[in-house]
JSON list of C-alpha atoms in Angstrom, two decimals:
[
{"chain": "D", "resi": 1, "resn": "UNK", "atom": "CA", "xyz": [-0.26, -0.17, -0.32]},
{"chain": "D", "resi": 2, "resn": "UNK", "atom": "CA", "xyz": [1.29, 3.26, -0.85]},
{"chain": "D", "resi": 3, "resn": "UNK", "atom": "CA", "xyz": [2.59, 5.85, 1.96]},
{"chain": "D", "resi": 4, "resn": "UNK", "atom": "CA", "xyz": [0.56, 8.82, 2.87]},
{"chain": "D", "resi": 5, "resn": "UNK", "atom": "CA", "xyz": [1.23, 12.21, 1.06]},
{"chain": "D", "resi": 6, "resn": "UNK", "atom": "CA", "xyz": [1.88, 14.88, 2.78]},
{"chain": "D", "resi": 7, "resn": "UNK", "atom": "CA", "xyz": [0.86, 18.13, 0.64]},
{"chain": "D", "resi": 8, "resn": "UNK", "atom": "CA", "xyz": [0.99, 22.05, 0.96]},
{"chain": "D", "resi": 9, "resn": "UNK", "atom": "CA", "xyz": [-0.97, 24.49, -0.94]},
{"chain": "D", "resi": 10, "resn": "UNK", "atom": "CA", "xyz": [1.31, 27.98, -0.67]},
{"chain": "D", "resi": 11, "resn": "UNK", "atom": "CA", "xyz": [0.43, 31.28, -1.87]},
{"chain": "D", "resi": 12, "resn": "UNK", "atom": "CA", "xyz": [3.84, 33.29, -1.97]},
{"chain": "D", "resi": 13, "resn": "UNK", "atom": "CA", "xyz": [4.28, 37.11, -2.15]},
{"chain": "D", "resi": 14, "resn": "UNK", "atom": "CA", "xyz": [4.64, 37.83, -5.83]},
{"chain": "D", "resi": 15, "resn": "UNK", "atom": "CA", "xyz": [6.72, 40.92, -7.58]},
{"chain": "D", "resi": 16, "resn": "UNK", "atom": "CA", "xyz": [5.52, 41.33, -11.06]},
{"chain": "D", "resi": 17, "resn": "UNK", "atom": "CA", "xyz": [7.89, 39.90, -13.84]},
{"chain": "D", "resi": 18, "resn": "UNK", "atom": "CA", "xyz": [10.71, 39.21, -11.05]},
{"chain": "D", "resi": 19, "resn": "UNK", "atom": "CA", "xyz": [11.53, 35.73, -11.47]},
{"chain": "D", "resi": 20, "resn": "UNK", "atom": "CA", "xyz": [14.56, 36.18, -9.40]},
{"chain": "D", "resi": 21, "resn": "UNK", "atom": "CA", "xyz": [12.68, 37.45, -6.40]},
{"chain": "D", "resi": 22, "resn": "UNK", "atom": "CA", "xyz": [9.67, 35.37, -6.61]},
{"chain": "D", "resi": 23, "resn": "UNK", "atom": "CA", "xyz": [12.04, 32.05, -6.93]},
{"chain": "D", "resi": 24, "resn": "UNK", "atom": "CA", "xyz": [13.36, 33.26, -3.34]},
{"chain": "D", "resi": 25, "resn": "UNK", "atom": "CA", "xyz": [9.80, 33.42, -2.01]},
{"chain": "D", "resi": 26, "resn": "UNK", "atom": "CA", "xyz": [8.86, 29.91, -3.39]},
{"chain": "D", "resi": 27, "resn": "UNK", "atom": "CA", "xyz": [12.07, 28.41, -1.77]},
{"chain": "D", "resi": 28, "resn": "UNK", "atom": "CA", "xyz": [10.99, 30.20, 1.48]},
{"chain": "D", "resi": 29, "resn": "UNK", "atom": "CA", "xyz": [7.74, 28.68, 1.07]},
{"chain": "D", "resi": 30, "resn": "UNK", "atom": "CA", "xyz": [9.01, 25.26, 0.45]},
{"chain": "D", "resi": 31, "resn": "UNK", "atom": "CA", "xyz": [10.97, 25.12, 3.30]},
{"chain": "D", "resi": 32, "resn": "UNK", "atom": "CA", "xyz": [8.13, 26.50, 5.45]},
{"chain": "D", "resi": 33, "resn": "UNK", "atom": "CA", "xyz": [5.64, 23.90, 4.03]},
{"chain": "D", "resi": 34, "resn": "UNK", "atom": "CA", "xyz": [7.05, 20.66, 5.28]},
{"chain": "D", "resi": 35, "resn": "UNK", "atom": "CA", "xyz": [5.46, 18.72, 2.63]},
{"chain": "D", "resi": 36, "resn": "UNK", "atom": "CA", "xyz": [6.32, 16.33, -0.03]},
{"chain": "D", "resi": 37, "resn": "UNK", "atom": "CA", "xyz": [4.42, 18.04, -2.61]},
{"chain": "D", "resi": 38, "resn": "UNK", "atom": "CA", "xyz": [3.87, 21.97, -2.50]},
{"chain": "D", "resi": 39, "resn": "UNK", "atom": "CA", "xyz": [1.51, 23.33, -4.89]},
{"chain": "D", "resi": 40, "resn": "UNK", "atom": "CA", "xyz": [1.85, 26.91, -6.15]},
{"chain": "D", "resi": 41, "resn": "UNK", "atom": "CA", "xyz": [-0.89, 29.35, -7.87]},
{"chain": "D", "resi": 42, "resn": "UNK", "atom": "CA", "xyz": [-1.14, 30.24, -11.28]},
{"chain": "D", "resi": 43, "resn": "UNK", "atom": "CA", "xyz": [1.84, 31.95, -12.89]},
{"chain": "D", "resi": 44, "resn": "UNK", "atom": "CA", "xyz": [3.12, 32.46, -9.44]},
{"chain": "D", "resi": 45, "resn": "UNK", "atom": "CA", "xyz": [6.72, 32.72, -10.70]},
{"chain": "D", "resi": 46, "resn": "UNK", "atom": "CA", "xyz": [5.87, 35.92, -12.71]},
{"chain": "D", "resi": 47, "resn": "UNK", "atom": "CA", "xyz": [2.54, 37.06, -11.53]},
{"chain": "D", "resi": 48, "resn": "UNK", "atom": "CA", "xyz": [-0.26, 37.12, -13.92]},
{"chain": "D", "resi": 49, "resn": "UNK", "atom": "CA", "xyz": [1.39, 39.15, -16.40]},
{"chain": "D", "resi": 50, "resn": "UNK", "atom": "CA", "xyz": [0.38, 37.53, -19.93]},
{"chain": "D", "resi": 51, "resn": "UNK", "atom": "CA", "xyz": [3.65, 39.22, -21.55]},
{"chain": "D", "resi": 52, "resn": "UNK", "atom": "CA", "xyz": [5.78, 37.96, -19.03]},
{"chain": "D", "resi": 53, "resn": "UNK", "atom": "CA", "xyz": [8.99, 35.71, -20.96]},
{"chain": "D", "resi": 54, "resn": "UNK", "atom": "CA", "xyz": [8.62, 32.06, -20.80]},
{"chain": "D", "resi": 55, "resn": "UNK", "atom": "CA", "xyz": [10.62, 30.45, -18.27]},
{"chain": "D", "resi": 56, "resn": "UNK", "atom": "CA", "xyz": [12.61, 27.44, -19.06]},
{"chain": "D", "resi": 57, "resn": "UNK", "atom": "CA", "xyz": [13.76, 24.64, -17.02]},
{"chain": "D", "resi": 58, "resn": "UNK", "atom": "CA", "xyz": [17.54, 25.13, -17.11]},
{"chain": "D", "resi": 59, "resn": "UNK", "atom": "CA", "xyz": [17.00, 29.11, -16.12]},
{"chain": "D", "resi": 60, "resn": "UNK", "atom": "CA", "xyz": [19.43, 29.72, -13.31]},
{"chain": "D", "resi": 61, "resn": "UNK", "atom": "CA", "xyz": [17.08, 31.87, -11.55]},
{"chain": "D", "resi": 62, "resn": "UNK", "atom": "CA", "xyz": [15.09, 28.62, -10.29]},
{"chain": "D", "resi": 63, "resn": "UNK", "atom": "CA", "xyz": [18.18, 27.57, -8.57]},
{"chain": "D", "resi": 64, "resn": "UNK", "atom": "CA", "xyz": [16.85, 28.76, -5.13]},
{"chain": "D", "resi": 65, "resn": "UNK", "atom": "CA", "xyz": [13.68, 26.62, -5.51]},
{"chain": "D", "resi": 66, "resn": "UNK", "atom": "CA", "xyz": [15.92, 23.66, -6.53]},
{"chain": "D", "resi": 67, "resn": "UNK", "atom": "CA", "xyz": [18.10, 24.21, -3.64]},
{"chain": "D", "resi": 68, "resn": "UNK", "atom": "CA", "xyz": [15.12, 24.37, -1.26]},
{"chain": "D", "resi": 69, "resn": "UNK", "atom": "CA", "xyz": [13.57, 21.00, -2.87]},
{"chain": "D", "resi": 70, "resn": "UNK", "atom": "CA", "xyz": [16.90, 19.18, -2.39]},
{"chain": "D", "resi": 71, "resn": "UNK", "atom": "CA", "xyz": [16.92, 20.20, 1.38]},
{"chain": "D", "resi": 72, "resn": "UNK", "atom": "CA", "xyz": [13.43, 19.21, 2.00]},
{"chain": "D", "resi": 73, "resn": "UNK", "atom": "CA", "xyz": [12.79, 16.11, -0.50]},
{"chain": "D", "resi": 74, "resn": "UNK", "atom": "CA", "xyz": [10.11, 18.12, -1.84]},
{"chain": "D", "resi": 75, "resn": "UNK", "atom": "CA", "xyz": [8.20, 18.33, -5.35]},
{"chain": "D", "resi": 76, "resn": "UNK", "atom": "CA", "xyz": [7.38, 22.17, -6.14]},
{"chain": "D", "resi": 77, "resn": "UNK", "atom": "CA", "xyz": [4.53, 22.40, -8.69]},
{"chain": "D", "resi": 78, "resn": "UNK", "atom": "CA", "xyz": [5.24, 25.93, -9.69]},
{"chain": "D", "resi": 79, "resn": "UNK", "atom": "CA", "xyz": [3.31, 28.21, -11.86]},
{"chain": "D", "resi": 80, "resn": "UNK", "atom": "CA", "xyz": [4.77, 30.20, -14.88]},
{"chain": "D", "resi": 81, "resn": "UNK", "atom": "CA", "xyz": [4.84, 30.63, -18.64]},
{"chain": "D", "resi": 82, "resn": "UNK", "atom": "CA", "xyz": [6.65, 28.14, -20.19]},
{"chain": "D", "resi": 83, "resn": "UNK", "atom": "CA", "xyz": [7.95, 27.26, -23.71]},
{"chain": "D", "resi": 84, "resn": "UNK", "atom": "CA", "xyz": [5.25, 26.17, -26.04]},
{"chain": "D", "resi": 85, "resn": "UNK", "atom": "CA", "xyz": [4.41, 28.82, -25.13]},
{"chain": "D", "resi": 86, "resn": "UNK", "atom": "CA", "xyz": [2.03, 27.51, -22.34]},
{"chain": "D", "resi": 87, "resn": "UNK", "atom": "CA", "xyz": [0.42, 28.70, -19.15]},
{"chain": "D", "resi": 88, "resn": "UNK", "atom": "CA", "xyz": [2.48, 25.93, -17.35]},
{"chain": "D", "resi": 89, "resn": "UNK", "atom": "CA", "xyz": [3.46, 23.92, -14.48]},
{"chain": "D", "resi": 90, "resn": "UNK", "atom": "CA", "xyz": [7.08, 23.62, -13.41]},
{"chain": "D", "resi": 91, "resn": "UNK", "atom": "CA", "xyz": [7.82, 20.50, -11.70]},
{"chain": "D", "resi": 92, "resn": "UNK", "atom": "CA", "xyz": [10.92, 21.26, -9.57]},
{"chain": "D", "resi": 93, "resn": "UNK", "atom": "CA", "xyz": [12.92, 18.80, -7.60]},
{"chain": "D", "resi": 94, "resn": "UNK", "atom": "CA", "xyz": [16.40, 18.59, -5.87]},
{"chain": "D", "resi": 95, "resn": "UNK", "atom": "CA", "xyz": [17.63, 16.90, -9.34]},
{"chain": "D", "resi": 96, "resn": "UNK", "atom": "CA", "xyz": [16.09, 19.56, -11.62]},
{"chain": "D", "resi": 97, "resn": "UNK", "atom": "CA", "xyz": [13.29, 21.18, -13.09]},
{"chain": "D", "resi": 98, "resn": "UNK", "atom": "CA", "xyz": [10.90, 20.21, -16.17]},
{"chain": "D", "resi": 99, "resn": "UNK", "atom": "CA", "xyz": [7.73, 21.25, -17.49]},
{"chain": "D", "resi": 100, "resn": "UNK", "atom": "CA", "xyz": [4.85, 19.18, -16.57]},
{"chain": "D", "resi": 101, "resn": "UNK", "atom": "CA", "xyz": [1.78, 20.74, -17.78]},
{"chain": "D", "resi": 102, "resn": "UNK", "atom": "CA", "xyz": [0.23, 23.38, -20.07]},
{"chain": "D", "resi": 103, "resn": "UNK", "atom": "CA", "xyz": [-3.22, 25.01, -19.10]},
{"chain": "D", "resi": 104, "resn": "UNK", "atom": "CA", "xyz": [-5.74, 23.51, -21.71]},
{"chain": "D", "resi": 105, "resn": "UNK", "atom": "CA", "xyz": [-8.69, 25.78, -21.29]},
{"chain": "D", "resi": 106, "resn": "UNK", "atom": "CA", "xyz": [-7.48, 29.51, -22.18]},
{"chain": "D", "resi": 107, "resn": "UNK", "atom": "CA", "xyz": [-9.28, 32.58, -22.05]},
{"chain": "D", "resi": 108, "resn": "UNK", "atom": "CA", "xyz": [-9.39, 34.74, -25.05]},
{"chain": "D", "resi": 109, "resn": "UNK", "atom": "CA", "xyz": [-6.69, 37.02, -23.74]},
{"chain": "D", "resi": 110, "resn": "UNK", "atom": "CA", "xyz": [-4.66, 34.17, -22.97]},
{"chain": "D", "resi": 111, "resn": "UNK", "atom": "CA", "xyz": [-5.27, 32.26, -26.09]},
{"chain": "D", "resi": 112, "resn": "UNK", "atom": "CA", "xyz": [-3.46, 35.32, -28.15]},
{"chain": "D", "resi": 113, "resn": "UNK", "atom": "CA", "xyz": [-0.39, 34.53, -26.57]},
{"chain": "D", "resi": 114, "resn": "UNK", "atom": "CA", "xyz": [-0.33, 31.08, -25.36]},
{"chain": "D", "resi": 115, "resn": "UNK", "atom": "CA", "xyz": [-1.47, 27.25, -26.77]},
{"chain": "D", "resi": 116, "resn": "UNK", "atom": "CA", "xyz": [-3.47, 24.96, -24.89]},
{"chain": "D", "resi": 117, "resn": "UNK", "atom": "CA", "xyz": [-1.28, 21.86, -23.71]},
{"chain": "D", "resi": 118, "resn": "UNK", "atom": "CA", "xyz": [-2.46, 18.20, -22.78]},
{"chain": "D", "resi": 119, "resn": "UNK", "atom": "CA", "xyz": [-3.82, 16.35, -20.00]},
{"chain": "D", "resi": 120, "resn": "UNK", "atom": "CA", "xyz": [-1.05, 15.40, -17.35]},
{"chain": "D", "resi": 121, "resn": "UNK", "atom": "CA", "xyz": [-0.23, 13.37, -14.67]},
{"chain": "D", "resi": 122, "resn": "UNK", "atom": "CA", "xyz": [2.64, 13.06, -12.25]},
{"chain": "D", "resi": 123, "resn": "UNK", "atom": "CA", "xyz": [3.46, 10.13, -10.16]},
{"chain": "D", "resi": 124, "resn": "UNK", "atom": "CA", "xyz": [4.66, 10.85, -6.47]},
{"chain": "D", "resi": 125, "resn": "UNK", "atom": "CA", "xyz": [5.35, 7.95, -4.14]},
{"chain": "D", "resi": 126, "resn": "UNK", "atom": "CA", "xyz": [2.65, 5.74, -5.69]},
{"chain": "D", "resi": 127, "resn": "UNK", "atom": "CA", "xyz": [0.01, 8.43, -5.66]},
{"chain": "D", "resi": 128, "resn": "UNK", "atom": "CA", "xyz": [-1.00, 9.65, -9.29]},
{"chain": "D", "resi": 129, "resn": "UNK", "atom": "CA", "xyz": [-1.67, 13.56, -9.28]},
{"chain": "D", "resi": 130, "resn": "UNK", "atom": "CA", "xyz": [-3.60, 15.10, -12.11]},
{"chain": "D", "resi": 131, "resn": "UNK", "atom": "CA", "xyz": [-2.51, 18.77, -13.06]},
{"chain": "D", "resi": 132, "resn": "UNK", "atom": "CA", "xyz": [-4.78, 21.56, -13.73]},
{"chain": "D", "resi": 133, "resn": "UNK", "atom": "CA", "xyz": [-4.30, 25.33, -13.98]},
{"chain": "D", "resi": 134, "resn": "UNK", "atom": "CA", "xyz": [-7.09, 27.94, -13.23]},
{"chain": "D", "resi": 135, "resn": "UNK", "atom": "CA", "xyz": [-9.90, 27.66, -16.15]},
{"chain": "D", "resi": 136, "resn": "UNK", "atom": "CA", "xyz": [-9.21, 24.12, -16.46]},
{"chain": "D", "resi": 137, "resn": "UNK", "atom": "CA", "xyz": [-11.12, 23.56, -13.29]},
{"chain": "D", "resi": 138, "resn": "UNK", "atom": "CA", "xyz": [-14.27, 25.00, -14.45]},
{"chain": "D", "resi": 139, "resn": "UNK", "atom": "CA", "xyz": [-14.74, 22.31, -16.94]},
{"chain": "D", "resi": 140, "resn": "UNK", "atom": "CA", "xyz": [-16.31, 19.09, -16.06]},
{"chain": "D", "resi": 141, "resn": "UNK", "atom": "CA", "xyz": [-14.32, 17.51, -19.26]},
{"chain": "D", "resi": 142, "resn": "UNK", "atom": "CA", "xyz": [-10.75, 18.69, -18.01]},
{"chain": "D", "resi": 143, "resn": "UNK", "atom": "CA", "xyz": [-11.29, 16.58, -14.80]},
{"chain": "D", "resi": 144, "resn": "UNK", "atom": "CA", "xyz": [-12.79, 13.48, -16.80]},
{"chain": "D", "resi": 145, "resn": "UNK", "atom": "CA", "xyz": [-9.96, 13.65, -19.51]},
{"chain": "D", "resi": 146, "resn": "UNK", "atom": "CA", "xyz": [-7.38, 13.76, -16.59]},
{"chain": "D", "resi": 147, "resn": "UNK", "atom": "CA", "xyz": [-9.05, 11.26, -14.28]},
{"chain": "D", "resi": 148, "resn": "UNK", "atom": "CA", "xyz": [-9.00, 8.78, -17.54]},
{"chain": "D", "resi": 149, "resn": "UNK", "atom": "CA", "xyz": [-5.24, 8.69, -16.99]},
{"chain": "D", "resi": 150, "resn": "UNK", "atom": "CA", "xyz": [-5.75, 7.17, -13.53]},
{"chain": "D", "resi": 151, "resn": "UNK", "atom": "CA", "xyz": [-5.52, 9.63, -10.95]},
{"chain": "D", "resi": 152, "resn": "UNK", "atom": "CA", "xyz": [-5.49, 9.61, -6.93]},
{"chain": "D", "resi": 153, "resn": "UNK", "atom": "CA", "xyz": [-5.71, 13.67, -6.57]},
{"chain": "D", "resi": 154, "resn": "UNK", "atom": "CA", "xyz": [-6.38, 16.62, -8.80]},
{"chain": "D", "resi": 155, "resn": "UNK", "atom": "CA", "xyz": [-3.89, 19.60, -8.00]},
{"chain": "D", "resi": 156, "resn": "UNK", "atom": "CA", "xyz": [-4.37, 22.92, -9.35]},
{"chain": "D", "resi": 157, "resn": "UNK", "atom": "CA", "xyz": [-3.05, 26.58, -9.76]},
{"chain": "D", "resi": 158, "resn": "UNK", "atom": "CA", "xyz": [-5.43, 29.59, -9.51]},
{"chain": "D", "resi": 159, "resn": "UNK", "atom": "CA", "xyz": [-5.95, 33.15, -9.86]},
{"chain": "D", "resi": 160, "resn": "UNK", "atom": "CA", "xyz": [-9.14, 34.36, -8.67]},
{"chain": "D", "resi": 161, "resn": "UNK", "atom": "CA", "xyz": [-10.44, 37.77, -7.62]},
{"chain": "D", "resi": 162, "resn": "UNK", "atom": "CA", "xyz": [-11.52, 38.50, -4.25]},
{"chain": "D", "resi": 163, "resn": "UNK", "atom": "CA", "xyz": [-15.15, 38.05, -4.88]},
{"chain": "D", "resi": 164, "resn": "UNK", "atom": "CA", "xyz": [-14.85, 34.71, -6.25]},
{"chain": "D", "resi": 165, "resn": "UNK", "atom": "CA", "xyz": [-13.00, 33.16, -2.93]},
{"chain": "D", "resi": 166, "resn": "UNK", "atom": "CA", "xyz": [-15.83, 30.53, -3.22]},
{"chain": "D", "resi": 167, "resn": "UNK", "atom": "CA", "xyz": [-15.09, 29.62, -6.43]},
{"chain": "D", "resi": 168, "resn": "UNK", "atom": "CA", "xyz": [-12.09, 27.08, -6.30]},
{"chain": "D", "resi": 169, "resn": "UNK", "atom": "CA", "xyz": [-13.75, 25.18, -3.25]},
{"chain": "D", "resi": 170, "resn": "UNK", "atom": "CA", "xyz": [-16.92, 24.79, -5.38]},
{"chain": "D", "resi": 171, "resn": "UNK", "atom": "CA", "xyz": [-14.85, 23.31, -8.31]},
{"chain": "D", "resi": 172, "resn": "UNK", "atom": "CA", "xyz": [-12.72, 21.10, -5.96]},
{"chain": "D", "resi": 173, "resn": "UNK", "atom": "CA", "xyz": [-15.82, 19.30, -4.43]},
{"chain": "D", "resi": 174, "resn": "UNK", "atom": "CA", "xyz": [-17.26, 19.09, -7.71]},
{"chain": "D", "resi": 175, "resn": "UNK", "atom": "CA", "xyz": [-14.01, 16.90, -8.90]},
{"chain": "D", "resi": 176, "resn": "UNK", "atom": "CA", "xyz": [-13.83, 14.92, -5.67]},
{"chain": "D", "resi": 177, "resn": "UNK", "atom": "CA", "xyz": [-17.71, 14.02, -5.92]},
{"chain": "D", "resi": 178, "resn": "UNK", "atom": "CA", "xyz": [-17.45, 12.98, -9.51]},
{"chain": "D", "resi": 179, "resn": "UNK", "atom": "CA", "xyz": [-14.05, 11.20, -9.09]},
{"chain": "D", "resi": 180, "resn": "UNK", "atom": "CA", "xyz": [-13.42, 10.02, -5.84]},
{"chain": "D", "resi": 181, "resn": "UNK", "atom": "CA", "xyz": [-10.06, 11.85, -5.70]},
{"chain": "D", "resi": 182, "resn": "UNK", "atom": "CA", "xyz": [-8.12, 14.19, -3.36]},
{"chain": "D", "resi": 183, "resn": "UNK", "atom": "CA", "xyz": [-7.91, 17.56, -4.27]},
{"chain": "D", "resi": 184, "resn": "UNK", "atom": "CA", "xyz": [-5.72, 20.79, -3.81]},
{"chain": "D", "resi": 185, "resn": "UNK", "atom": "CA", "xyz": [-5.90, 24.32, -5.05]},
{"chain": "D", "resi": 186, "resn": "UNK", "atom": "CA", "xyz": [-3.25, 26.91, -4.53]},
{"chain": "D", "resi": 187, "resn": "UNK", "atom": "CA", "xyz": [-4.88, 30.39, -5.24]},
{"chain": "D", "resi": 188, "resn": "UNK", "atom": "CA", "xyz": [-3.15, 33.41, -5.65]},
{"chain": "D", "resi": 189, "resn": "UNK", "atom": "CA", "xyz": [-3.06, 36.34, -2.89]},
{"chain": "D", "resi": 190, "resn": "UNK", "atom": "CA", "xyz": [-2.16, 39.75, -3.17]},
{"chain": "D", "resi": 191, "resn": "UNK", "atom": "CA", "xyz": [-2.39, 42.05, -6.24]},
{"chain": "D", "resi": 192, "resn": "UNK", "atom": "CA", "xyz": [-1.15, 40.83, -9.74]},
{"chain": "D", "resi": 193, "resn": "UNK", "atom": "CA", "xyz": [-1.98, 41.61, -13.20]},
{"chain": "D", "resi": 194, "resn": "UNK", "atom": "CA", "xyz": [-4.51, 41.06, -15.54]},
{"chain": "D", "resi": 195, "resn": "UNK", "atom": "CA", "xyz": [-7.18, 43.27, -13.47]},
{"chain": "D", "resi": 196, "resn": "UNK", "atom": "CA", "xyz": [-6.60, 41.14, -10.38]},
{"chain": "D", "resi": 197, "resn": "UNK", "atom": "CA", "xyz": [-6.03, 44.03, -8.09]},
{"chain": "D", "resi": 198, "resn": "UNK", "atom": "CA", "xyz": [-7.37, 41.98, -5.07]},
{"chain": "D", "resi": 199, "resn": "UNK", "atom": "CA", "xyz": [-7.00, 38.19, -5.46]},
{"chain": "D", "resi": 200, "resn": "UNK", "atom": "CA", "xyz": [-8.93, 35.43, -3.13]},
{"chain": "D", "resi": 201, "resn": "UNK", "atom": "CA", "xyz": [-6.13, 33.51, -1.65]},
{"chain": "D", "resi": 202, "resn": "UNK", "atom": "CA", "xyz": [-7.51, 30.93, 0.41]},
{"chain": "D", "resi": 203, "resn": "UNK", "atom": "CA", "xyz": [-5.79, 28.15, -0.84]},
{"chain": "D", "resi": 204, "resn": "UNK", "atom": "CA", "xyz": [-7.13, 24.66, 0.15]},
{"chain": "D", "resi": 205, "resn": "UNK", "atom": "CA", "xyz": [-7.27, 21.00, 0.43]},
{"chain": "D", "resi": 206, "resn": "UNK", "atom": "CA", "xyz": [-10.13, 18.59, 0.20]},
{"chain": "D", "resi": 207, "resn": "UNK", "atom": "CA", "xyz": [-10.45, 14.79, 0.99]},
{"chain": "D", "resi": 208, "resn": "UNK", "atom": "CA", "xyz": [-11.85, 12.25, -1.22]},
{"chain": "D", "resi": 209, "resn": "UNK", "atom": "CA", "xyz": [-14.87, 12.42, 0.86]},
{"chain": "D", "resi": 210, "resn": "UNK", "atom": "CA", "xyz": [-15.21, 16.11, 0.13]},
{"chain": "D", "resi": 211, "resn": "UNK", "atom": "CA", "xyz": [-14.10, 17.29, 3.67]},
{"chain": "D", "resi": 212, "resn": "UNK", "atom": "CA", "xyz": [-11.97, 20.66, 3.67]},
{"chain": "D", "resi": 213, "resn": "UNK", "atom": "CA", "xyz": [-8.84, 19.47, 5.38]},
{"chain": "D", "resi": 214, "resn": "UNK", "atom": "CA", "xyz": [-7.00, 22.80, 5.52]},
{"chain": "D", "resi": 215, "resn": "UNK", "atom": "CA", "xyz": [-7.49, 26.43, 4.38]},
{"chain": "D", "resi": 216, "resn": "UNK", "atom": "CA", "xyz": [-5.36, 29.32, 4.10]},
{"chain": "D", "resi": 217, "resn": "UNK", "atom": "CA", "xyz": [-6.67, 32.78, 4.62]},
{"chain": "D", "resi": 218, "resn": "UNK", "atom": "CA", "xyz": [-6.58, 35.68, 2.09]},
{"chain": "D", "resi": 219, "resn": "UNK", "atom": "CA", "xyz": [-3.14, 37.17, 2.70]},
{"chain": "D", "resi": 220, "resn": "UNK", "atom": "CA", "xyz": [-0.02, 36.49, 0.69]},
{"chain": "D", "resi": 221, "resn": "UNK", "atom": "CA", "xyz": [2.77, 34.13, 2.37]},
{"chain": "D", "resi": 222, "resn": "UNK", "atom": "CA", "xyz": [0.35, 31.91, 4.00]},
{"chain": "D", "resi": 223, "resn": "UNK", "atom": "CA", "xyz": [0.38, 27.82, 3.33]},
{"chain": "D", "resi": 224, "resn": "UNK", "atom": "CA", "xyz": [-1.94, 25.47, 4.44]},
{"chain": "D", "resi": 225, "resn": "UNK", "atom": "CA", "xyz": [-1.20, 21.58, 4.60]},
{"chain": "D", "resi": 226, "resn": "UNK", "atom": "CA", "xyz": [-2.82, 18.26, 4.87]},
{"chain": "D", "resi": 227, "resn": "UNK", "atom": "CA", "xyz": [-1.95, 14.41, 4.11]},
{"chain": "D", "resi": 228, "resn": "UNK", "atom": "CA", "xyz": [-3.41, 12.45, 1.51]},
{"chain": "D", "resi": 229, "resn": "UNK", "atom": "CA", "xyz": [-4.15, 8.95, 2.91]},
{"chain": "D", "resi": 230, "resn": "UNK", "atom": "CA", "xyz": [-5.47, 5.89, 1.40]},
{"chain": "D", "resi": 231, "resn": "UNK", "atom": "CA", "xyz": [-7.17, 4.62, 4.72]},
{"chain": "D", "resi": 232, "resn": "UNK", "atom": "CA", "xyz": [-9.18, 8.23, 4.95]},
{"chain": "D", "resi": 233, "resn": "UNK", "atom": "CA", "xyz": [-10.36, 7.48, 1.05]},
{"chain": "D", "resi": 234, "resn": "UNK", "atom": "CA", "xyz": [-14.02, 7.35, 0.66]}
]
């Protein structure tokens, strides 16, 4: 039987376009989270700035996150524009960085600059985690296509306005109900681009029976942590 999986959702402070400074904030969150997997919001490394230059896996500015993951044994799922170009997820470990996913369901403004990706799953310690970015979570077919690959959890990074604070919880609970999986959503906190002067925060983690296990507040730099466990599955 697979071991339990400790998961954290983090909402670090973000400086627009400043990958180097934001990487340091991500590294601090990785160390503070004390989790095997740490999920970050959509475009957390640059801010929600659609004209940000894509971040490549070999970018030296990612070194602080790599070092933090090496020290803690963490897999960090970092939001960033990536080659494709996609609105992507970078999987960062002590051994290095790779592009793990590209957002599939793009808004019109995003589609003018980015191309959609494909369903993706990461396996961590025997747990299969399906990946999503923001608008993906609003489409039942995204979770269905991802679940068809075989998943135990559905993890997402999002940017929601402050008046949409309930949205990612509603979507996570729908995925849990339809597919019987765990869910974790990291939501942006603090101002960012695209008109998001006030974002929701309130990142959360839900068990496979739909229970809210942990939730961050609305402020930047908060972290929520929980443990995925087979014995607790519905």
